[in-house]
mmCIF file of C-alpha atoms and ligand atoms in Angstrom:
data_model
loop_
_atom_site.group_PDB
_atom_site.id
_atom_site.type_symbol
_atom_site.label_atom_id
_atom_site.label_comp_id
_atom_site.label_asym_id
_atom_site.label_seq_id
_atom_site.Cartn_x
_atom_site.Cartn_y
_atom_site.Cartn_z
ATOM 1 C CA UNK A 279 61.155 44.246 -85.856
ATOM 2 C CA UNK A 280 59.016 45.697 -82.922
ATOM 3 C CA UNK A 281 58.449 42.595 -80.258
ATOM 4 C CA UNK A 282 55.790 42.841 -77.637
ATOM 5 C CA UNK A 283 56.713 41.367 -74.166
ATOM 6 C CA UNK A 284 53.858 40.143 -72.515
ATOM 7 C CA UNK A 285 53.093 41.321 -69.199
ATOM 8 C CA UNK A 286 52.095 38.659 -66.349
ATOM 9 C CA UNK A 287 48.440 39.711 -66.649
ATOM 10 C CA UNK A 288 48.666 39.919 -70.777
ATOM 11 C CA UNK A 289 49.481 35.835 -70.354
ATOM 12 C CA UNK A 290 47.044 35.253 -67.472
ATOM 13 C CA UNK A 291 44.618 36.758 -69.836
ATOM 14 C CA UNK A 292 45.688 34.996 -72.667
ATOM 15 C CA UNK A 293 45.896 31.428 -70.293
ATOM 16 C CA UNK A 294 42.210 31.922 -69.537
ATOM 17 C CA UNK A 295 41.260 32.658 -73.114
ATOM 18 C CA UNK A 296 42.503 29.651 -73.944
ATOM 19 C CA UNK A 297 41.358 27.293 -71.426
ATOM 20 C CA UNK A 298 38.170 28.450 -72.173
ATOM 21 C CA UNK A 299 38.173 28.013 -75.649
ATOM 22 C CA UNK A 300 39.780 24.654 -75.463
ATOM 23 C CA UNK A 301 37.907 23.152 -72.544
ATOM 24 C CA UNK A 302 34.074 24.385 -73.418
ATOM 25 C CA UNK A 303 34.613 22.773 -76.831
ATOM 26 C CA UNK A 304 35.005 25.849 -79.009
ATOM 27 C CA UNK A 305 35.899 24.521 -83.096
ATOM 28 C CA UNK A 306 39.916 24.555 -83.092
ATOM 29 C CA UNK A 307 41.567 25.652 -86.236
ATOM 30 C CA UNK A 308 44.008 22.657 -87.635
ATOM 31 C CA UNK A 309 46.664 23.754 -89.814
ATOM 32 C CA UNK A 310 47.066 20.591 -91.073
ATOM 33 C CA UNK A 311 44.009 18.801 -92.824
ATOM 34 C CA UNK A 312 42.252 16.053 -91.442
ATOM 35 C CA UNK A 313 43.679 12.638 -92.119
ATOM 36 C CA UNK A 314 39.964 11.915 -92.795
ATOM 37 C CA UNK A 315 39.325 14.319 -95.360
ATOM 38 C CA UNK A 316 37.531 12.109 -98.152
ATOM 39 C CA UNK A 317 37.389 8.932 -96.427
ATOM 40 C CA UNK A 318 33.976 7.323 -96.832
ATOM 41 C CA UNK A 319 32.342 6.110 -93.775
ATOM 42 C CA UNK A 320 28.657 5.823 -94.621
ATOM 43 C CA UNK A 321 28.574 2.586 -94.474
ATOM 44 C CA UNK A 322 29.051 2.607 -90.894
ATOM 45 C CA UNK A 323 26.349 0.266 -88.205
ATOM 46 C CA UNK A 324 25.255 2.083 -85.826
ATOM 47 C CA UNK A 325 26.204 0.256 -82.920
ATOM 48 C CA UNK A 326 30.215 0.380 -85.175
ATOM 49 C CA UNK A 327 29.302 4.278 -84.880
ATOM 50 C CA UNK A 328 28.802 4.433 -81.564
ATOM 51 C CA UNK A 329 31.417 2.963 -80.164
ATOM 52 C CA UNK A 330 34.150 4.436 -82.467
ATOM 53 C CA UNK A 331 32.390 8.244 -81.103
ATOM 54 C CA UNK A 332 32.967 6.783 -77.774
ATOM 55 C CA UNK A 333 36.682 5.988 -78.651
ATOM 56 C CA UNK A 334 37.362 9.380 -80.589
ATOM 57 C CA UNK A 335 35.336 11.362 -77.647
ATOM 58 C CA UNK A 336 38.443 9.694 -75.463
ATOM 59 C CA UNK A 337 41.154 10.996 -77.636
ATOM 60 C CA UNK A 338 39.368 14.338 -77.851
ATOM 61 C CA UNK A 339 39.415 14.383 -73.960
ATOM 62 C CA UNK A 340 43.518 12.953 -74.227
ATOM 63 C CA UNK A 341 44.035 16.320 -76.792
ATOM 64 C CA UNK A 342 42.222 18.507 -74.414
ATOM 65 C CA UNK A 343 44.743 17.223 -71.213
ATOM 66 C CA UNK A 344 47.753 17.454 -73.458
ATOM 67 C CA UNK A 345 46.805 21.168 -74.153
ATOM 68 C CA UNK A 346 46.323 21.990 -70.568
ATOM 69 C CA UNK A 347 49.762 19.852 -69.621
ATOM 70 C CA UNK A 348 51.384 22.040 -71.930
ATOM 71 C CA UNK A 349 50.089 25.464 -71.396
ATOM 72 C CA UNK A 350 50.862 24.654 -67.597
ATOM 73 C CA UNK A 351 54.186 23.594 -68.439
ATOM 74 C CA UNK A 352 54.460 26.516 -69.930
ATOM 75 C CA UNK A 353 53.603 29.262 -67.395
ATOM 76 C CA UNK A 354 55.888 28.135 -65.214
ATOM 77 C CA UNK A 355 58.807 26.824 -67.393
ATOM 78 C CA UNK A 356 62.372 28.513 -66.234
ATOM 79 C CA UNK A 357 64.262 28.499 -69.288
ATOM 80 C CA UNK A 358 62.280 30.854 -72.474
ATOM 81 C CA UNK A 359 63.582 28.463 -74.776
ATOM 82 C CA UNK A 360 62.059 25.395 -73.083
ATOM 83 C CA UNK A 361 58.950 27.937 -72.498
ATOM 84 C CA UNK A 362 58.796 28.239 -76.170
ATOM 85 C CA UNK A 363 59.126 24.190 -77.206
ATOM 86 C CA UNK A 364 56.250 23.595 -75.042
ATOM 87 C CA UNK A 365 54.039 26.102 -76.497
ATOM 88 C CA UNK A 366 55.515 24.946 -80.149
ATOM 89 C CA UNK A 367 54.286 21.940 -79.126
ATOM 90 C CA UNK A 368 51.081 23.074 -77.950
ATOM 91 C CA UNK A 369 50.206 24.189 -81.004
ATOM 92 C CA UNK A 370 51.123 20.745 -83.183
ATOM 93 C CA UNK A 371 48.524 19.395 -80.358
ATOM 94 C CA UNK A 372 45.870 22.080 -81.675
ATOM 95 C CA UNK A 373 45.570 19.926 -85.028
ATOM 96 C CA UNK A 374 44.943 17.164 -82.972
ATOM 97 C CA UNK A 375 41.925 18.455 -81.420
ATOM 98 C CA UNK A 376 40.709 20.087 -84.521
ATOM 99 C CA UNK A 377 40.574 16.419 -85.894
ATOM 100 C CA UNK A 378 39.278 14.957 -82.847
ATOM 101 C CA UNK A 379 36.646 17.492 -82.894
ATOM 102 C CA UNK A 380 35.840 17.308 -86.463
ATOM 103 C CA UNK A 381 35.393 13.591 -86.569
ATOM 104 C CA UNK A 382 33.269 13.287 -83.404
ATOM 105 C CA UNK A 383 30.944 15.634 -85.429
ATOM 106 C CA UNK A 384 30.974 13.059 -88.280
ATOM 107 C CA UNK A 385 30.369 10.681 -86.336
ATOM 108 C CA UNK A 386 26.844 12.475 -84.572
ATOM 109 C CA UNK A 387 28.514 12.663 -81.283
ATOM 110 C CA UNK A 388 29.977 15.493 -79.055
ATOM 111 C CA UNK A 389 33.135 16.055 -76.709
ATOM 112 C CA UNK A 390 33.451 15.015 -72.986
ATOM 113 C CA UNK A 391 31.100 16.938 -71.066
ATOM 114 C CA UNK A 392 33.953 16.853 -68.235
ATOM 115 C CA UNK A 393 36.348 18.289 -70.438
ATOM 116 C CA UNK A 394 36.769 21.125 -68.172
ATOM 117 C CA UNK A 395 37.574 18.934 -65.047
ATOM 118 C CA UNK A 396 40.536 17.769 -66.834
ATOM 119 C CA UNK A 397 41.627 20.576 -68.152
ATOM 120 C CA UNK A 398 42.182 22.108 -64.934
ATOM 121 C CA UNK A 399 43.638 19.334 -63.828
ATOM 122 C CA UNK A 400 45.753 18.575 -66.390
ATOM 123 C CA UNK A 401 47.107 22.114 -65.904
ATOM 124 C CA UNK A 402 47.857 22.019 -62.387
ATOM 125 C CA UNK A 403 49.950 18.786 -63.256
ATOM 126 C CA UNK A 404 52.052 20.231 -65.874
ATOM 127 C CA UNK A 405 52.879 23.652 -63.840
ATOM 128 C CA UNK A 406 53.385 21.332 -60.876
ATOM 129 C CA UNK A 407 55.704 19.203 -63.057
ATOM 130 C CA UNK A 408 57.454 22.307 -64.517
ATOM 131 C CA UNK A 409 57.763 23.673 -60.399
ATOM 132 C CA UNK A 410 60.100 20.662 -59.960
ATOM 133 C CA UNK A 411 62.539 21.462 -62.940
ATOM 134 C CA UNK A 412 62.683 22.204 -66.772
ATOM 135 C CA UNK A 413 64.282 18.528 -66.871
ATOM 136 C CA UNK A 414 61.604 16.594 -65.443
ATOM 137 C CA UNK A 415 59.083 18.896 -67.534
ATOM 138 C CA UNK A 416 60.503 17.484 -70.235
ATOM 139 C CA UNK A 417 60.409 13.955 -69.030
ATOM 140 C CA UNK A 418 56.961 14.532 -68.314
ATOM 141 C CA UNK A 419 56.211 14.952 -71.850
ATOM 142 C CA UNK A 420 58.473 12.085 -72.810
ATOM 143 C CA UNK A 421 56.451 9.849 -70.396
ATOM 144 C CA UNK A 422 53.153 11.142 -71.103
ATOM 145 C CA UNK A 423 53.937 10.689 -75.234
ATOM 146 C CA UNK A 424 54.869 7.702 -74.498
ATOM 147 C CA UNK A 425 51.698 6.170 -72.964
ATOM 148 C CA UNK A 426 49.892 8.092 -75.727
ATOM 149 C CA UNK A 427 51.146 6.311 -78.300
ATOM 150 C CA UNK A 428 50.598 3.039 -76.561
ATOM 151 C CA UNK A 429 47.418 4.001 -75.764
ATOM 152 C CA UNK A 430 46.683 4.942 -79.721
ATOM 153 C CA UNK A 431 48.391 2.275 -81.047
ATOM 154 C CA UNK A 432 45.473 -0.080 -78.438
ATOM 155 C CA UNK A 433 42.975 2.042 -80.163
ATOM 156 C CA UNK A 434 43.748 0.762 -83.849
ATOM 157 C CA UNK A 435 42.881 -2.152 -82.402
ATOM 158 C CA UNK A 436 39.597 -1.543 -81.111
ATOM 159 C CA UNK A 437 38.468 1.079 -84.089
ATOM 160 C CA UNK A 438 35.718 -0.491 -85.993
ATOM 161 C CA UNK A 439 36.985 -2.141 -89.077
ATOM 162 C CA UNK A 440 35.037 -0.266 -91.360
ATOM 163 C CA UNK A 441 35.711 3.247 -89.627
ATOM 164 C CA UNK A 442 39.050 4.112 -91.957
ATOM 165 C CA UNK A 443 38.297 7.663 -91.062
ATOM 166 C CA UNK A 444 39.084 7.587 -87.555
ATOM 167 C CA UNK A 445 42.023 5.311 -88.165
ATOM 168 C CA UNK A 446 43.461 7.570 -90.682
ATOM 169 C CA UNK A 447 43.188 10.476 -87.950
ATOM 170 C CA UNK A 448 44.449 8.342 -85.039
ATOM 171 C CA UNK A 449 47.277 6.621 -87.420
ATOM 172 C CA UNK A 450 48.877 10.122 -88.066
ATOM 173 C CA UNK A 451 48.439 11.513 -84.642
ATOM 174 C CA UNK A 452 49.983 8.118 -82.577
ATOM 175 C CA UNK A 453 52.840 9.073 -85.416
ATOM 176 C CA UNK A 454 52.819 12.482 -84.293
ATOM 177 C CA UNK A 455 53.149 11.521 -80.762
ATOM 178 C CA UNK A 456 56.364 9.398 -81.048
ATOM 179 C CA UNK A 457 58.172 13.170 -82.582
ATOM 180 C CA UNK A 458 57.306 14.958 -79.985
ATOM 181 C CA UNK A 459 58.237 12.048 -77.386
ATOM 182 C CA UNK A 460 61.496 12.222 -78.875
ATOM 183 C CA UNK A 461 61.804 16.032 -79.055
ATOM 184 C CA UNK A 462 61.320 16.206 -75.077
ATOM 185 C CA UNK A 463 64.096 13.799 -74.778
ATOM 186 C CA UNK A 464 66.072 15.383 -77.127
ATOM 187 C CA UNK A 465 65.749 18.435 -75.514
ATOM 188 C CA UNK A 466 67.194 17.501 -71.877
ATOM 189 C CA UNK A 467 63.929 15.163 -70.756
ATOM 190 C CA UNK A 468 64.740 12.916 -67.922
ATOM 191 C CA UNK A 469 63.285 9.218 -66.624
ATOM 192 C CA UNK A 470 60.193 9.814 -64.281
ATOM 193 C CA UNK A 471 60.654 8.148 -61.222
ATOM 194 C CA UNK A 472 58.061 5.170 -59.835
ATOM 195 C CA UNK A 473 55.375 5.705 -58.827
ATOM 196 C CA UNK A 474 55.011 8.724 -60.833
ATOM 197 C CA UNK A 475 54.712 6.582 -64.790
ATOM 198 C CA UNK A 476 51.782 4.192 -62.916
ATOM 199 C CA UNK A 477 50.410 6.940 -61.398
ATOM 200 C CA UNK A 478 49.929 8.783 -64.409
ATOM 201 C CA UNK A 479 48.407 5.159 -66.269
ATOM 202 C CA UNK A 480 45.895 5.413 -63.403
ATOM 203 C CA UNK A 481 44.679 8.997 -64.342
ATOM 204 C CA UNK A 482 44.610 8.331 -67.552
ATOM 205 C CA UNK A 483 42.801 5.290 -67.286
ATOM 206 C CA UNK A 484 40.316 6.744 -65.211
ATOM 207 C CA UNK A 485 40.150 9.366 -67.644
ATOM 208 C CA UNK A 486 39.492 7.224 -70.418
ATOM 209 C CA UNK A 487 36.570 4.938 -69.024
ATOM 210 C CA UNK A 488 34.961 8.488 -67.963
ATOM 211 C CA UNK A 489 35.331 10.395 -71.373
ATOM 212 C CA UNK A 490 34.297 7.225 -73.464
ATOM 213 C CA UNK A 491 30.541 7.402 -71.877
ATOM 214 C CA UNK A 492 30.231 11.053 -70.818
HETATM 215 FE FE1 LIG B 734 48.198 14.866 -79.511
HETATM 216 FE FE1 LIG B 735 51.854 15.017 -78.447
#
């Protein structure tokens, strides 16, 4: 079967596209179907609305980092076939923000108007990570799954009672999560070393207290 090898400007091409695309809040395709699909949630109060948009605008913004982590992971990785997990990876992600997107718009609200600002930033981080070596890549994404799926197993908390829709979506993505932390260590991902795991709660908290309001 005929292969096409990208050239360096074919993928810097293809980088852009998608930070576009991802960042400016362009509708992403899930493969999977929403863990919401057919879950009532009209009988929502406002103010229980609000607030779960709020929390689901975060997570948006968290999907929108962890493409950007791993598309800079990515286009600098060493090894093809760790260059090729991450952009596997990637795309399990995409369903993520397709359901984070799709349940923002059920809920009336919209995505982070900053979501560019941490793409870019999330991107520099992962190449920078993946500058260092393929290992600590790797344990990049096991540290960075890992916080997510504290950080989504918090948000089950918080989720309005009556808001099963959101739970549903955040239930089978916190699940999701936990794979792919255990993928990257699988694969060869190492320990982070302190300060870099409380460094990376900082951003991400930060991140968080931003994206829920804006
Ligand atoms: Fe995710
Ligand atoms: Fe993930």
């Amino acid at each position: 079967m005929f292969t096409r090898h990208l050239s360096p400007l074919d993928r810097a091409l293809a980088e852009v596209e998608r930070a576009l695309s991802t960042a400016l809040g362009a509708t992403q395709q899930a493969n999977r179907p929403s863990p919401a699909t057919g879950i009532d949630d009209t009988n929502l109060a406002e103010t229980d609305r609000r607030h779960a948009a709020g929390l689901m605008r975060v997570n948006h913004t968290g999907e929108v980092c962890a493409q950007a982590l791993y598309s800079g992971q990515a286009a600098v990785a060493r090894n093809e076939h760790t260059r090729e997990q991450l952009l596997a990876a990637a795309a399990e992600e995409t369903d993520h923000l397709g359901w984070c997107g799709e349940r923002l718009a059920e809920l009336d609200s919209r995505p982070s108007l900053l979501n560019p600002l941490w793409y870019a930033g999330s991107f520099a981080l992962g190449a920078v990570a993946a500058l260092v070596s393929d290992k600590v890549s790797l344990g990049f994404v096991v540290e960075t799954e890992r916080q997510v799926e504290a950080h989504l197993g918090e948000h089950l908390e918080k989720l309005p009672a009556g808001d099963a829709a959101s739970r549903a979506v955040v239930a089978q993505m916190k699940e999701d999560e936990a794979r792919h932390g255990r993928h990257a260590r699988e694969a060869g991902g190492i320990d982070l070393p302190p300060p870099i795991p409380t460094l990376m709660r900082h951003a991400s908290n930060l991140m968080k207290a931003v994206a829920y309001r804006f």
